Amino acid sequence: MTITFLDIIKSDKPTLVDFFTEWCGPCKMMKLILAELKTSVGENATILTIDLDKNPQVASTYQIQGVPTLIIFKNGKIKWRQSGVASTNQLQKLILQHLN
């Protein structure tokens, strides 16, 4: 059985999705922040990155107009959303907030 994007975001574990493009400067900064975040939140959250150039249908589904756009999903619902770079601390607090 293949696990799909929808299966992952329907989880009761928070899922942070970074919608990015390869040519975006701030997106490159987010890569480092997400690596650090993954270390600090461990298995408490799922962290995904989706390249909008390779998945243009996702941009229209979630009405993404700028990159990077970060969205936290839980149980299939959007719990938080922001366009632009966010710090490791900010993201960690948001994920912990949505654990319960």
Coordinates of C-alpha atoms in Angstrom, one line a residue:
M1 CA 0.0 0.0 0.0
T2 CA 1.3 3.4 -0.9
I3 CA 1.0 6.2 1.6
T4 CA -0.2 9.4 0.0
F5 CA 0.1 13.0 0.9
L6 CA -3.5 13.0 2.1
D7 CA -2.8 9.9 4.3
I8 CA 0.0 11.8 6.0
I9 CA -1.8 15.1 6.6
K10 CA -4.8 13.2 8.0
S11 CA -2.6 11.8 10.8
D12 CA -3.3 12.9 14.4
K13 CA 0.4 13.8 14.6
P14 CA 1.1 17.3 13.4
T15 CA 2.5 17.5 9.9
L16 CA 4.5 20.6 8.8
V17 CA 4.7 21.0 5.1
D18 CA 7.2 23.3 3.4
F19 CA 6.0 24.3 0.0
F20 CA 9.1 25.5 -1.9
T21 CA 10.8 25.9 -5.3
E22 CA 14.5 25.2 -6.1
W23 CA 15.0 28.8 -7.4
C24 CA 13.8 30.5 -4.2
G25 CA 16.5 32.0 -2.0
P26 CA 14.5 32.0 1.3
C27 CA 13.5 28.4 0.6
K28 CA 17.1 27.4 0.8
M29 CA 17.3 28.9 4.3
M30 CA 14.2 26.9 5.3
K31 CA 16.0 23.7 4.4
L32 CA 18.5 24.3 7.2
I33 CA 15.8 25.4 9.6
L34 CA 13.8 22.3 8.9
A35 CA 16.8 20.0 9.4
E36 CA 17.3 21.6 12.8
L37 CA 13.6 21.4 13.6
K38 CA 13.5 17.6 12.7
T39 CA 16.3 17.1 15.3
S40 CA 14.4 18.9 18.0
V41 CA 10.9 17.5 17.5
G42 CA 11.9 14.0 16.5
E43 CA 9.0 11.6 16.0
N44 CA 6.5 14.1 17.5
A45 CA 5.8 15.6 14.1
T46 CA 6.1 14.8 10.4
I47 CA 8.0 17.3 8.3
L48 CA 7.5 17.3 4.5
T49 CA 8.8 19.4 1.7
I50 CA 6.9 19.7 -1.6
D51 CA 8.5 21.3 -4.7
L52 CA 5.7 23.3 -6.3
D53 CA 7.4 23.3 -9.7
K54 CA 7.1 19.5 -9.7
N55 CA 3.6 19.5 -8.1
P56 CA 1.8 22.6 -9.5
Q57 CA -1.7 21.1 -8.7
V58 CA -0.8 21.4 -4.9
A59 CA -0.3 25.2 -5.3
S60 CA -3.8 25.6 -6.6
T61 CA -5.4 23.2 -4.1
Y62 CA -3.9 25.1 -1.2
Q63 CA -4.0 28.6 -2.9
I64 CA -0.2 29.0 -2.5
Q65 CA 1.0 32.3 -4.0
G66 CA 4.4 32.8 -2.4
V67 CA 7.2 30.5 -1.4
P68 CA 8.2 29.3 1.0
T69 CA 4.7 28.7 2.4
L70 CA 4.5 26.6 5.6
I71 CA 1.4 24.8 6.7
I72 CA 0.8 22.7 9.8
F73 CA -1.9 20.0 9.2
K74 CA -3.4 17.8 11.8
N75 CA -6.3 15.3 11.2
G76 CA -6.5 16.7 7.6
K77 CA -7.2 20.2 8.8
I78 CA -5.0 23.3 8.4
K79 CA -4.0 24.4 11.9
W80 CA -1.5 27.1 11.0
R81 CA -0.2 28.7 7.8
Q82 CA 2.5 31.3 7.0
S83 CA 4.3 32.5 3.9
G84 CA 7.9 33.3 4.3
V85 CA 10.7 32.0 6.5
A86 CA 9.9 31.0 10.1
S87 CA 12.5 30.3 12.8
T88 CA 13.2 26.9 14.4
N89 CA 11.9 28.1 17.8
Q90 CA 8.7 29.5 16.3
L91 CA 8.0 26.2 14.4
Q92 CA 8.9 24.1 17.4
K93 CA 6.4 26.0 19.6
L94 CA 3.7 25.7 17.0
I95 CA 4.2 21.9 16.6
L96 CA 4.2 21.3 20.4
Q97 CA 1.0 23.4 20.6
H98 CA -0.7 21.0 18.2
L99 CA 0.5 17.8 19.8
N100 CA -2.5 17.2 22.0

